[in-house]
Amino acid sequence: MRTIEWFGFVLGALSAAGKVIIKKPGESAEFSCGESSPSSLVWNHGNNRMIKIEKSGMRRKGLGYNERTRLSGSKLIVSSVREEDSGRYTCEVDERSEEHTLLVVSVSASPSGDLPVGSAAQLQCQVAGLNPGSTVQWTRSNGGPHSDSTVQLKSVASSDAGIWHCKFSHNGETHSVSLEITVKENAPPTPAPLPSQNSKDDREPTHPDSTSGVTKPPPYVLLLGLSWWVWVAVGVGCLVVILLMVLVCVLCKRIKRRKRKMQKMKQLKPKHYCQCNRPTAAARPQQGRRREKPPGLALQPLLKE
């Protein structure tokens, strides 16, 4: 009887130990807990109460329950995990308990992307939620292990390309997260194109370089990739444009001066009209009217005797 009880206790302890869940930042983590629809349920993150469902169906949320956490039956789902989400998760359902451990692993290479040959790089592996004293180290398929969670590559070589593994131990078990490193070879310098035999520049006079023995055109032939006659044409064109602009300015000034002079002359010159110095003619008598007789003498009164 005692043997059966001890065997049941061992099975309960193994089931209560749960499992280790390894996630990268931004992924989702799921924690199962017994039946899908239990009568009572409690989820704890470390020593913090996340949520409690009583037999009456009432839910009580704690500080550890946020907008990234939700329940699906008795399963706890944490989306977009962060480093602070790592640690121990305990589930109490129908007087039974289960325990899970969330480890958040971040592996990265700095700089990111393809690493040029000969450049410096750094590999980092950070594991949140490990027990104290756990070891973290880098290994690669074509090389030995490194005894640190950070690897400094002072000069990247072609042999550094491949899959790197970040290994760590937890509760006596070894876990690993991989990172692929890509090395970019330096492109060989491209040779300069050979000059064409039919080009005009080849017919220009050249002189050999005393240091390298390579024939180069004299400095008066090419300047900024153009021949001397091109620069001469450009200079003559610029001179013609400047002379035309000066001529236009002089003509405009002369026209303005002439207009002002004509206006002044119009203002000073008086206006004369034609006048005739002849005596005025007598007014003609009006026709159709009778001449008036001169008034007669006034009658004087008769003298009395």
PDB file of C-alpha atoms in Angstrom:
ATOM      1  CA  MET A   1       0.000   0.000   0.000  1.00  0.00           C
ATOM      2  CA  ARG A   2       2.806   2.375   0.899  1.00  0.00           C
ATOM      3  CA  THR A   3       4.537   1.509  -2.362  1.00  0.00           C
ATOM      4  CA  ILE A   4       1.467   2.518  -4.336  1.00  0.00           C
ATOM      5  CA  GLU A   5       1.167   5.785  -2.408  1.00  0.00           C
ATOM      6  CA  TRP A   6       4.862   6.565  -2.940  1.00  0.00           C
ATOM      7  CA  PHE A   7       4.540   5.817  -6.664  1.00  0.00           C
ATOM      8  CA  GLY A   8       1.522   8.142  -6.908  1.00  0.00           C
ATOM      9  CA  PHE A   9       3.449  10.861  -5.058  1.00  0.00           C
ATOM     10  CA  VAL A  10       6.343  10.559  -7.502  1.00  0.00           C
ATOM     11  CA  LEU A  11       4.002  10.769 -10.502  1.00  0.00           C
ATOM     12  CA  GLY A  12       2.312  13.831  -8.984  1.00  0.00           C
ATOM     13  CA  ALA A  13       5.678  15.491  -8.418  1.00  0.00           C
ATOM     14  CA  LEU A  14       6.746  14.823 -12.003  1.00  0.00           C
ATOM     15  CA  SER A  15       3.468  16.153 -13.380  1.00  0.00           C
ATOM     16  CA  ALA A  16       3.720  19.203 -11.123  1.00  0.00           C
ATOM     17  CA  ALA A  17       7.218  19.999 -12.386  1.00  0.00           C
ATOM     18  CA  GLY A  18       5.727  20.930 -15.765  1.00  0.00           C
ATOM     19  CA  LYS A  19       8.029  21.784 -18.628  1.00  0.00           C
ATOM     20  CA  VAL A  20      10.468  24.455 -19.745  1.00  0.00           C
ATOM     21  CA  ILE A  21       9.184  26.770 -22.469  1.00  0.00           C
ATOM     22  CA  ILE A  22      11.804  28.655 -24.509  1.00  0.00           C
ATOM     23  CA  LYS A  23      10.704  31.664 -26.514  1.00  0.00           C
ATOM     24  CA  LYS A  24      12.296  34.614 -28.282  1.00  0.00           C
ATOM     25  CA  PRO A  25      11.111  38.179 -27.667  1.00  0.00           C
ATOM     26  CA  GLY A  26       7.918  38.886 -29.597  1.00  0.00           C
ATOM     27  CA  GLU A  27       6.693  35.281 -29.742  1.00  0.00           C
ATOM     28  CA  SER A  28       3.672  33.837 -27.914  1.00  0.00           C
ATOM     29  CA  ALA A  29       3.852  31.375 -25.013  1.00  0.00           C
ATOM     30  CA  GLU A  30       1.114  28.930 -23.930  1.00  0.00           C
ATOM     31  CA  PHE A  31       0.860  27.267 -20.510  1.00  0.00           C
ATOM     32  CA  SER A  32      -1.528  24.325 -20.143  1.00  0.00           C
ATOM     33  CA  CYS A  33      -3.248  23.435 -16.888  1.00  0.00           C
ATOM     34  CA  GLY A  34      -5.326  20.277 -16.489  1.00  0.00           C
ATOM     35  CA  GLU A  35      -8.898  20.235 -17.741  1.00  0.00           C
ATOM     36  CA  SER A  36     -10.241  22.705 -20.238  1.00  0.00           C
ATOM     37  CA  SER A  37     -13.153  23.861 -18.044  1.00  0.00           C
ATOM     38  CA  PRO A  38     -12.199  23.461 -14.361  1.00  0.00           C
ATOM     39  CA  SER A  39     -14.466  24.498 -11.507  1.00  0.00           C
ATOM     40  CA  SER A  40     -11.743  26.682  -9.919  1.00  0.00           C
ATOM     41  CA  LEU A  41      -8.492  28.015 -11.325  1.00  0.00           C
ATOM     42  CA  VAL A  42      -5.565  30.128 -10.094  1.00  0.00           C
ATOM     43  CA  TRP A  43      -2.571  31.326 -12.129  1.00  0.00           C
ATOM     44  CA  ASN A  44       0.518  32.804 -10.442  1.00  0.00           C
ATOM     45  CA  HIS A  45       3.652  34.340 -11.967  1.00  0.00           C
ATOM     46  CA  GLY A  46       6.312  33.877  -9.354  1.00  0.00           C
ATOM     47  CA  ASN A  47       4.793  35.295  -6.172  1.00  0.00           C
ATOM     48  CA  ASN A  48       2.308  37.521  -8.014  1.00  0.00           C
ATOM     49  CA  ARG A  49      -1.326  36.519  -8.470  1.00  0.00           C
ATOM     50  CA  MET A  50      -2.372  36.863 -12.104  1.00  0.00           C
ATOM     51  CA  ILE A  51      -5.977  35.626 -12.147  1.00  0.00           C
ATOM     52  CA  LYS A  52      -8.315  33.572  -9.966  1.00  0.00           C
ATOM     53  CA  ILE A  53     -11.581  31.936 -11.023  1.00  0.00           C
ATOM     54  CA  GLU A  54     -13.750  30.804  -8.131  1.00  0.00           C
ATOM     55  CA  LYS A  55     -16.314  28.014  -8.211  1.00  0.00           C
ATOM     56  CA  SER A  56     -19.063  30.602  -8.471  1.00  0.00           C
ATOM     57  CA  GLY A  57     -17.537  31.778 -11.774  1.00  0.00           C
ATOM     58  CA  MET A  58     -16.282  35.105 -10.434  1.00  0.00           C
ATOM     59  CA  ARG A  59     -12.955  36.252 -11.892  1.00  0.00           C
ATOM     60  CA  ARG A  60     -10.408  38.278  -9.977  1.00  0.00           C
ATOM     61  CA  LYS A  61      -7.453  39.702 -11.856  1.00  0.00           C
ATOM     62  CA  GLY A  62      -4.153  40.527 -10.216  1.00  0.00           C
ATOM     63  CA  LEU A  63      -1.246  42.814 -11.064  1.00  0.00           C
ATOM     64  CA  GLY A  64       0.419  40.246 -13.314  1.00  0.00           C
ATOM     65  CA  TYR A  65      -2.577  40.058 -15.663  1.00  0.00           C
ATOM     66  CA  ASN A  66      -2.320  42.657 -18.480  1.00  0.00           C
ATOM     67  CA  GLU A  67      -3.507  43.311 -22.034  1.00  0.00           C
ATOM     68  CA  ARG A  68      -1.023  40.736 -23.429  1.00  0.00           C
ATOM     69  CA  THR A  69      -2.423  37.941 -21.238  1.00  0.00           C
ATOM     70  CA  ARG A  70      -5.620  35.958 -21.781  1.00  0.00           C
ATOM     71  CA  LEU A  71      -7.248  32.672 -20.809  1.00  0.00           C
ATOM     72  CA  SER A  72      -8.482  29.997 -23.178  1.00  0.00           C
ATOM     73  CA  GLY A  73     -10.310  27.555 -20.917  1.00  0.00           C
ATOM     74  CA  SER A  74      -7.667  26.708 -18.328  1.00  0.00           C
ATOM     75  CA  LYS A  75      -4.775  27.519 -20.688  1.00  0.00           C
ATOM     76  CA  LEU A  76      -2.827  30.742 -20.114  1.00  0.00           C
ATOM     77  CA  ILE A  77      -1.572  32.554 -23.248  1.00  0.00           C
ATOM     78  CA  VAL A  78       0.994  35.349 -23.130  1.00  0.00           C
ATOM     79  CA  SER A  79       1.504  37.152 -26.453  1.00  0.00           C
ATOM     80  CA  SER A  80       4.562  39.204 -27.488  1.00  0.00           C
ATOM     81  CA  VAL A  81       6.673  37.928 -24.606  1.00  0.00           C
ATOM     82  CA  ARG A  82       9.316  40.163 -23.038  1.00  0.00           C
ATOM     83  CA  GLU A  83      12.214  39.544 -20.707  1.00  0.00           C
ATOM     84  CA  GLU A  84      10.097  40.523 -17.695  1.00  0.00           C
ATOM     85  CA  ASP A  85       7.633  37.714 -18.587  1.00  0.00           C
ATOM     86  CA  SER A  86      10.263  35.041 -17.906  1.00  0.00           C
ATOM     87  CA  GLY A  87      10.208  32.957 -14.744  1.00  0.00           C
ATOM     88  CA  ARG A  88       8.020  30.433 -12.970  1.00  0.00           C
ATOM     89  CA  TYR A  89       4.290  30.055 -13.727  1.00  0.00           C
ATOM     90  CA  THR A  90       2.153  28.039 -11.292  1.00  0.00           C
ATOM     91  CA  CYS A  91      -1.330  26.754 -11.961  1.00  0.00           C
ATOM     92  CA  GLU A  92      -3.714  25.554  -9.211  1.00  0.00           C
ATOM     93  CA  VAL A  93      -6.733  23.733 -10.552  1.00  0.00           C
ATOM     94  CA  ASP A  94      -9.148  21.561  -8.562  1.00  0.00           C
ATOM     95  CA  GLU A  95      -6.719  21.231  -5.658  1.00  0.00           C
ATOM     96  CA  ARG A  96      -3.857  20.246  -7.994  1.00  0.00           C
ATOM     97  CA  SER A  97      -0.900  22.366  -9.047  1.00  0.00           C
ATOM     98  CA  GLU A  98       1.328  22.468 -12.101  1.00  0.00           C
ATOM     99  CA  GLU A  99       4.480  24.479 -12.652  1.00  0.00           C
ATOM    100  CA  HIS A 100       6.037  25.786 -15.860  1.00  0.00           C
ATOM    101  CA  THR A 101       9.182  27.832 -16.544  1.00  0.00           C
ATOM    102  CA  LEU A 102       9.440  30.434 -19.288  1.00  0.00           C
ATOM    103  CA  LEU A 103      12.916  31.287 -20.601  1.00  0.00           C
ATOM    104  CA  VAL A 104      13.199  34.291 -22.934  1.00  0.00           C
ATOM    105  CA  VAL A 105      16.312  33.980 -25.122  1.00  0.00           C
ATOM    106  CA  SER A 106      17.726  36.850 -27.205  1.00  0.00           C
ATOM    107  CA  VAL A 107      20.467  36.051 -29.722  1.00  0.00           C
ATOM    108  CA  SER A 108      21.854  38.778 -31.962  1.00  0.00           C
ATOM    109  CA  ALA A 109      24.859  39.818 -34.025  1.00  0.00           C
ATOM    110  CA  SER A 110      26.137  43.385 -34.113  1.00  0.00           C
ATOM    111  CA  PRO A 111      26.216  44.729 -36.757  1.00  0.00           C
ATOM    112  CA  SER A 112      23.220  42.901 -38.184  1.00  0.00           C
ATOM    113  CA  GLY A 113      23.021  41.542 -41.692  1.00  0.00           C
ATOM    114  CA  ASP A 114      25.934  40.281 -43.763  1.00  0.00           C
ATOM    115  CA  LEU A 115      29.329  40.720 -42.076  1.00  0.00           C
ATOM    116  CA  PRO A 116      32.146  41.898 -44.377  1.00  0.00           C
ATOM    117  CA  VAL A 117      35.401  39.972 -44.258  1.00  0.00           C
ATOM    118  CA  GLY A 118      37.921  41.677 -41.984  1.00  0.00           C
ATOM    119  CA  SER A 119      35.351  43.723 -40.045  1.00  0.00           C
ATOM    120  CA  ALA A 120      34.673  43.501 -36.295  1.00  0.00           C
ATOM    121  CA  ALA A 121      31.501  41.887 -34.950  1.00  0.00           C
ATOM    122  CA  GLN A 122      29.936  40.846 -31.654  1.00  0.00           C
ATOM    123  CA  LEU A 123      27.629  37.921 -30.866  1.00  0.00           C
ATOM    124  CA  GLN A 124      25.375  38.153 -27.811  1.00  0.00           C
ATOM    125  CA  CYS A 125      23.183  35.584 -26.078  1.00  0.00           C
ATOM    126  CA  GLN A 126      20.940  36.691 -23.200  1.00  0.00           C
ATOM    127  CA  VAL A 127      18.703  34.226 -21.368  1.00  0.00           C
ATOM    128  CA  ALA A 128      16.146  35.623 -18.925  1.00  0.00           C
ATOM    129  CA  GLY A 129      14.650  33.301 -16.303  1.00  0.00           C
ATOM    130  CA  LEU A 130      17.646  30.996 -15.687  1.00  0.00           C
ATOM    131  CA  ASN A 131      18.449  29.682 -12.249  1.00  0.00           C
ATOM    132  CA  PRO A 132      21.473  31.219 -10.515  1.00  0.00           C
ATOM    133  CA  GLY A 133      24.720  29.484 -11.487  1.00  0.00           C
ATOM    134  CA  SER A 134      23.546  28.399 -14.934  1.00  0.00           C
ATOM    135  CA  THR A 135      26.098  28.619 -17.751  1.00  0.00           C
ATOM    136  CA  VAL A 136      25.658  30.192 -21.188  1.00  0.00           C
ATOM    137  CA  GLN A 137      28.127  29.649 -24.016  1.00  0.00           C
ATOM    138  CA  TRP A 138      28.417  29.864 -27.800  1.00  0.00           C
ATOM    139  CA  THR A 139      29.344  26.926 -30.036  1.00  0.00           C
ATOM    140  CA  ARG A 140      29.552  26.465 -33.783  1.00  0.00           C
ATOM    141  CA  SER A 141      29.514  23.471 -36.062  1.00  0.00           C
ATOM    142  CA  ASN A 142      33.023  23.988 -37.461  1.00  0.00           C
ATOM    143  CA  GLY A 143      34.706  25.212 -34.260  1.00  0.00           C
ATOM    144  CA  GLY A 144      34.988  24.710 -30.522  1.00  0.00           C
ATOM    145  CA  PRO A 145      32.844  26.229 -27.769  1.00  0.00           C
ATOM    146  CA  HIS A 146      33.312  29.702 -26.290  1.00  0.00           C
ATOM    147  CA  SER A 147      33.087  30.045 -22.524  1.00  0.00           C
ATOM    148  CA  ASP A 148      31.115  33.279 -22.508  1.00  0.00           C
ATOM    149  CA  SER A 149      27.691  34.515 -23.577  1.00  0.00           C
ATOM    150  CA  THR A 150      29.387  37.248 -25.661  1.00  0.00           C
ATOM    151  CA  VAL A 151      31.804  36.509 -28.506  1.00  0.00           C
ATOM    152  CA  GLN A 152      34.037  39.214 -29.947  1.00  0.00           C
ATOM    153  CA  LEU A 153      35.107  38.702 -33.556  1.00  0.00           C
ATOM    154  CA  LYS A 154      37.956  41.151 -34.108  1.00  0.00           C
ATOM    155  CA  SER A 155      38.391  40.200 -37.753  1.00  0.00           C
ATOM    156  CA  VAL A 156      35.580  38.310 -39.447  1.00  0.00           C
ATOM    157  CA  ALA A 157      36.784  35.457 -41.633  1.00  0.00           C
ATOM    158  CA  SER A 158      35.016  33.269 -44.166  1.00  0.00           C
ATOM    159  CA  SER A 159      35.201  30.374 -41.704  1.00  0.00           C
ATOM    160  CA  ASP A 160      32.973  32.287 -39.245  1.00  0.00           C
ATOM    161  CA  ALA A 161      29.974  31.876 -41.533  1.00  0.00           C
ATOM    162  CA  GLY A 162      27.428  29.226 -40.613  1.00  0.00           C
ATOM    163  CA  ILE A 163      25.146  28.269 -37.728  1.00  0.00           C
ATOM    164  CA  TRP A 164      26.105  29.372 -34.208  1.00  0.00           C
ATOM    165  CA  HIS A 165      24.391  27.817 -31.182  1.00  0.00           C
ATOM    166  CA  CYS A 166      23.761  29.494 -27.841  1.00  0.00           C
ATOM    167  CA  LYS A 167      23.681  26.673 -25.272  1.00  0.00           C
ATOM    168  CA  PHE A 168      22.546  26.965 -21.648  1.00  0.00           C
ATOM    169  CA  SER A 169      21.521  24.567 -18.875  1.00  0.00           C
ATOM    170  CA  HIS A 170      18.445  24.688 -16.664  1.00  0.00           C
ATOM    171  CA  ASN A 171      17.523  22.127 -13.979  1.00  0.00           C
ATOM    172  CA  GLY A 172      20.124  19.719 -15.353  1.00  0.00           C
ATOM    173  CA  GLU A 173      18.863  19.958 -18.947  1.00  0.00           C
ATOM    174  CA  THR A 174      20.739  21.603 -21.808  1.00  0.00           C
ATOM    175  CA  HIS A 175      18.914  23.825 -24.263  1.00  0.00           C
ATOM    176  CA  SER A 176      20.064  25.553 -27.425  1.00  0.00           C
ATOM    177  CA  VAL A 177      19.017  28.463 -29.667  1.00  0.00           C
ATOM    178  CA  SER A 178      20.663  28.895 -33.085  1.00  0.00           C
ATOM    179  CA  LEU A 179      21.788  31.990 -35.006  1.00  0.00           C
ATOM    180  CA  GLU A 180      22.916  32.024 -38.638  1.00  0.00           C
ATOM    181  CA  ILE A 181      25.905  34.204 -39.557  1.00  0.00           C
ATOM    182  CA  THR A 182      26.482  35.252 -43.164  1.00  0.00           C
ATOM    183  CA  VAL A 183      29.884  36.556 -44.258  1.00  0.00           C
ATOM    184  CA  LYS A 184      30.221  38.744 -47.338  1.00  0.00           C
ATOM    185  CA  GLU A 185      33.386  38.442 -49.391  1.00  0.00           C
ATOM    186  CA  ASN A 186      35.036  41.638 -50.549  1.00  0.00           C
ATOM    187  CA  ALA A 187      34.422  42.185 -54.252  1.00  0.00           C
ATOM    188  CA  PRO A 188      37.630  42.233 -56.346  1.00  0.00           C
ATOM    189  CA  PRO A 189      38.436  45.589 -57.951  1.00  0.00           C
ATOM    190  CA  THR A 190      37.011  45.873 -61.425  1.00  0.00           C
ATOM    191  CA  PRO A 191      39.620  46.611 -64.136  1.00  0.00           C
ATOM    192  CA  ALA A 192      39.309  49.863 -66.021  1.00  0.00           C
ATOM    193  CA  PRO A 193      37.751  49.484 -69.484  1.00  0.00           C
ATOM    194  CA  LEU A 194      40.180  49.551 -72.394  1.00  0.00           C
ATOM    195  CA  PRO A 195      39.928  52.690 -74.545  1.00  0.00           C
ATOM    196  CA  SER A 196      38.386  52.277 -77.948  1.00  0.00           C
ATOM    197  CA  GLN A 197      40.672  52.538 -80.963  1.00  0.00           C
ATOM    198  CA  ASN A 198      38.125  54.632 -82.852  1.00  0.00           C
ATOM    199  CA  SER A 199      37.691  57.222 -80.122  1.00  0.00           C
ATOM    200  CA  LYS A 200      38.875  60.756 -80.761  1.00  0.00           C
ATOM    201  CA  ASP A 201      40.800  60.985 -77.506  1.00  0.00           C
ATOM    202  CA  ASP A 202      43.123  58.195 -78.635  1.00  0.00           C
ATOM    203  CA  ARG A 203      44.302  60.351 -81.512  1.00  0.00           C
ATOM    204  CA  GLU A 204      45.359  63.134 -79.148  1.00  0.00           C
ATOM    205  CA  PRO A 205      49.087  63.370 -78.295  1.00  0.00           C
ATOM    206  CA  THR A 206      50.143  61.495 -75.156  1.00  0.00           C
ATOM    207  CA  HIS A 207      53.280  61.373 -73.053  1.00  0.00           C
ATOM    208  CA  PRO A 208      54.576  58.469 -70.898  1.00  0.00           C
ATOM    209  CA  ASP A 209      54.414  58.684 -67.116  1.00  0.00           C
ATOM    210  CA  SER A 210      57.914  58.540 -65.623  1.00  0.00           C
ATOM    211  CA  THR A 211      56.801  56.723 -62.459  1.00  0.00           C
ATOM    212  CA  SER A 212      54.520  53.996 -63.748  1.00  0.00           C
ATOM    213  CA  GLY A 213      55.480  53.873 -67.424  1.00  0.00           C
ATOM    214  CA  VAL A 214      51.817  54.245 -68.438  1.00  0.00           C
ATOM    215  CA  THR A 215      51.128  56.693 -71.255  1.00  0.00           C
ATOM    216  CA  LYS A 216      48.797  59.489 -70.207  1.00  0.00           C
ATOM    217  CA  PRO A 217      47.482  62.436 -72.229  1.00  0.00           C
ATOM    218  CA  PRO A 218      49.193  65.774 -71.511  1.00  0.00           C
ATOM    219  CA  PRO A 219      47.427  68.132 -69.105  1.00  0.00           C
ATOM    220  CA  TYR A 220      46.509  70.597 -71.881  1.00  0.00           C
ATOM    221  CA  VAL A 221      44.623  67.905 -73.780  1.00  0.00           C
ATOM    222  CA  LEU A 222      42.161  66.723 -71.138  1.00  0.00           C
ATOM    223  CA  LEU A 223      40.688  68.753 -68.316  1.00  0.00           C
ATOM    224  CA  LEU A 224      37.883  67.202 -66.287  1.00  0.00           C
ATOM    225  CA  GLY A 225      37.442  64.660 -69.068  1.00  0.00           C
ATOM    226  CA  LEU A 226      36.939  67.283 -71.857  1.00  0.00           C
ATOM    227  CA  SER A 227      39.225  68.267 -74.721  1.00  0.00           C
ATOM    228  CA  TRP A 228      40.773  71.749 -74.981  1.00  0.00           C
ATOM    229  CA  TRP A 229      38.684  72.771 -77.976  1.00  0.00           C
ATOM    230  CA  VAL A 230      35.506  72.140 -75.977  1.00  0.00           C
ATOM    231  CA  TRP A 231      36.661  74.582 -73.284  1.00  0.00           C
ATOM    232  CA  VAL A 232      37.594  77.149 -75.954  1.00  0.00           C
ATOM    233  CA  ALA A 233      34.112  76.918 -77.486  1.00  0.00           C
ATOM    234  CA  VAL A 234      32.513  77.313 -74.069  1.00  0.00           C
ATOM    235  CA  GLY A 235      34.635  80.408 -73.323  1.00  0.00           C
ATOM    236  CA  VAL A 236      33.809  82.073 -76.657  1.00  0.00           C
ATOM    237  CA  GLY A 237      30.117  81.394 -76.175  1.00  0.00           C
ATOM    238  CA  CYS A 238      30.155  82.935 -72.696  1.00  0.00           C
ATOM    239  CA  LEU A 239      31.986  86.040 -74.028  1.00  0.00           C
ATOM    240  CA  VAL A 240      29.394  86.518 -76.790  1.00  0.00           C
ATOM    241  CA  VAL A 241      26.534  86.270 -74.323  1.00  0.00           C
ATOM    242  CA  ILE A 242      28.147  88.876 -72.036  1.00  0.00           C
ATOM    243  CA  LEU A 243      28.662  91.320 -74.950  1.00  0.00           C
ATOM    244  CA  LEU A 244      25.047  90.921 -76.053  1.00  0.00           C
ATOM    245  CA  MET A 245      23.817  91.659 -72.541  1.00  0.00           C
ATOM    246  CA  VAL A 246      25.978  94.824 -72.333  1.00  0.00           C
ATOM    247  CA  LEU A 247      24.706  95.995 -75.745  1.00  0.00           C
ATOM    248  CA  VAL A 248      21.078  95.503 -74.743  1.00  0.00           C
ATOM    249  CA  CYS A 249      21.608  97.481 -71.503  1.00  0.00           C
ATOM    250  CA  VAL A 250      23.245 100.419 -73.410  1.00  0.00           C
ATOM    251  CA  LEU A 251      20.409 100.553 -75.971  1.00  0.00           C
ATOM    252  CA  CYS A 252      17.772 100.531 -73.233  1.00  0.00           C
ATOM    253  CA  LYS A 253      19.437 103.472 -71.481  1.00  0.00           C
ATOM    254  CA  ARG A 254      19.710 105.496 -74.703  1.00  0.00           C
ATOM    255  CA  ILE A 255      16.041 104.931 -75.515  1.00  0.00           C
ATOM    256  CA  LYS A 256      15.016 106.060 -72.044  1.00  0.00           C
ATOM    257  CA  ARG A 257      17.136 109.229 -72.329  1.00  0.00           C
ATOM    258  CA  ARG A 258      15.625 110.098 -75.738  1.00  0.00           C
ATOM    259  CA  LYS A 259      12.106 109.678 -74.390  1.00  0.00           C
ATOM    260  CA  ARG A 260      12.797 111.981 -71.434  1.00  0.00           C
ATOM    261  CA  LYS A 261      14.339 114.631 -73.769  1.00  0.00           C
ATOM    262  CA  MET A 262      11.299 114.588 -76.088  1.00  0.00           C
ATOM    263  CA  GLN A 263       8.942 115.030 -73.152  1.00  0.00           C
ATOM    264  CA  LYS A 264      10.891 118.077 -71.891  1.00  0.00           C
ATOM    265  CA  MET A 265      10.814 119.707 -75.358  1.00  0.00           C
ATOM    266  CA  LYS A 266       7.051 119.269 -75.602  1.00  0.00           C
ATOM    267  CA  GLN A 267       6.563 120.957 -72.241  1.00  0.00           C
ATOM    268  CA  LEU A 268       8.745 124.085 -73.119  1.00  0.00           C
ATOM    269  CA  LYS A 269       7.348 124.799 -76.691  1.00  0.00           C
ATOM    270  CA  PRO A 270       4.245 127.229 -76.547  1.00  0.00           C
ATOM    271  CA  LYS A 271       1.171 126.728 -78.677  1.00  0.00           C
ATOM    272  CA  HIS A 272       0.662 129.465 -81.388  1.00  0.00           C
ATOM    273  CA  TYR A 273      -2.500 129.928 -83.370  1.00  0.00           C
ATOM    274  CA  CYS A 274      -2.978 131.849 -86.716  1.00  0.00           C
ATOM    275  CA  GLN A 275      -4.429 135.400 -86.218  1.00  0.00           C
ATOM    276  CA  CYS A 276      -5.441 137.900 -88.979  1.00  0.00           C
ATOM    277  CA  ASN A 277      -5.035 141.745 -88.391  1.00  0.00           C
ATOM    278  CA  ARG A 278      -7.948 143.018 -90.594  1.00  0.00           C
ATOM    279  CA  PRO A 279     -10.591 145.627 -89.572  1.00  0.00           C
ATOM    280  CA  THR A 280     -13.855 144.181 -88.692  1.00  0.00           C
ATOM    281  CA  ALA A 281     -16.604 144.635 -91.300  1.00  0.00           C
ATOM    282  CA  ALA A 282     -19.682 146.778 -90.526  1.00  0.00           C
ATOM    283  CA  ALA A 283     -22.725 144.919 -89.646  1.00  0.00           C
ATOM    284  CA  ARG A 284     -25.220 144.670 -92.437  1.00  0.00           C
ATOM    285  CA  PRO A 285     -28.692 145.986 -91.873  1.00  0.00           C
ATOM    286  CA  GLN A 286     -31.207 143.410 -91.354  1.00  0.00           C
ATOM    287  CA  GLN A 287     -33.497 142.849 -94.293  1.00  0.00           C
ATOM    288  CA  GLY A 288     -37.235 142.728 -94.002  1.00  0.00           C
ATOM    289  CA  ARG A 289     -37.495 145.571 -91.505  1.00  0.00           C
ATOM    290  CA  ARG A 290     -38.680 149.138 -92.235  1.00  0.00           C
ATOM    291  CA  ARG A 291     -36.534 152.081 -91.352  1.00  0.00           C
ATOM    292  CA  GLU A 292     -37.867 154.054 -88.484  1.00  0.00           C
ATOM    293  CA  LYS A 293     -38.540 157.723 -89.078  1.00  0.00           C
ATOM    294  CA  PRO A 294     -36.722 160.195 -86.959  1.00  0.00           C
ATOM    295  CA  PRO A 295     -38.869 161.560 -84.229  1.00  0.00           C
ATOM    296  CA  GLY A 296     -40.579 164.885 -85.052  1.00  0.00           C
ATOM    297  CA  LEU A 297     -40.056 168.130 -83.232  1.00  0.00           C
ATOM    298  CA  ALA A 298     -41.979 168.622 -80.093  1.00  0.00           C
ATOM    299  CA  LEU A 299     -44.978 170.985 -80.420  1.00  0.00           C
ATOM    300  CA  GLN A 300     -44.611 174.212 -78.474  1.00  0.00           C
ATOM    301  CA  PRO A 301     -47.700 175.742 -76.814  1.00  0.00           C
ATOM    302  CA  LEU A 302     -49.358 178.779 -78.487  1.00  0.00           C
ATOM    303  CA  LEU A 303     -48.836 182.149 -76.982  1.00  0.00           C
ATOM    304  CA  LYS A 304     -51.953 183.768 -75.726  1.00  0.00           C
ATOM    305  CA  GLU A 305     -52.763 187.426 -76.623  1.00  0.00           C
TER     306      GLU A 305
END
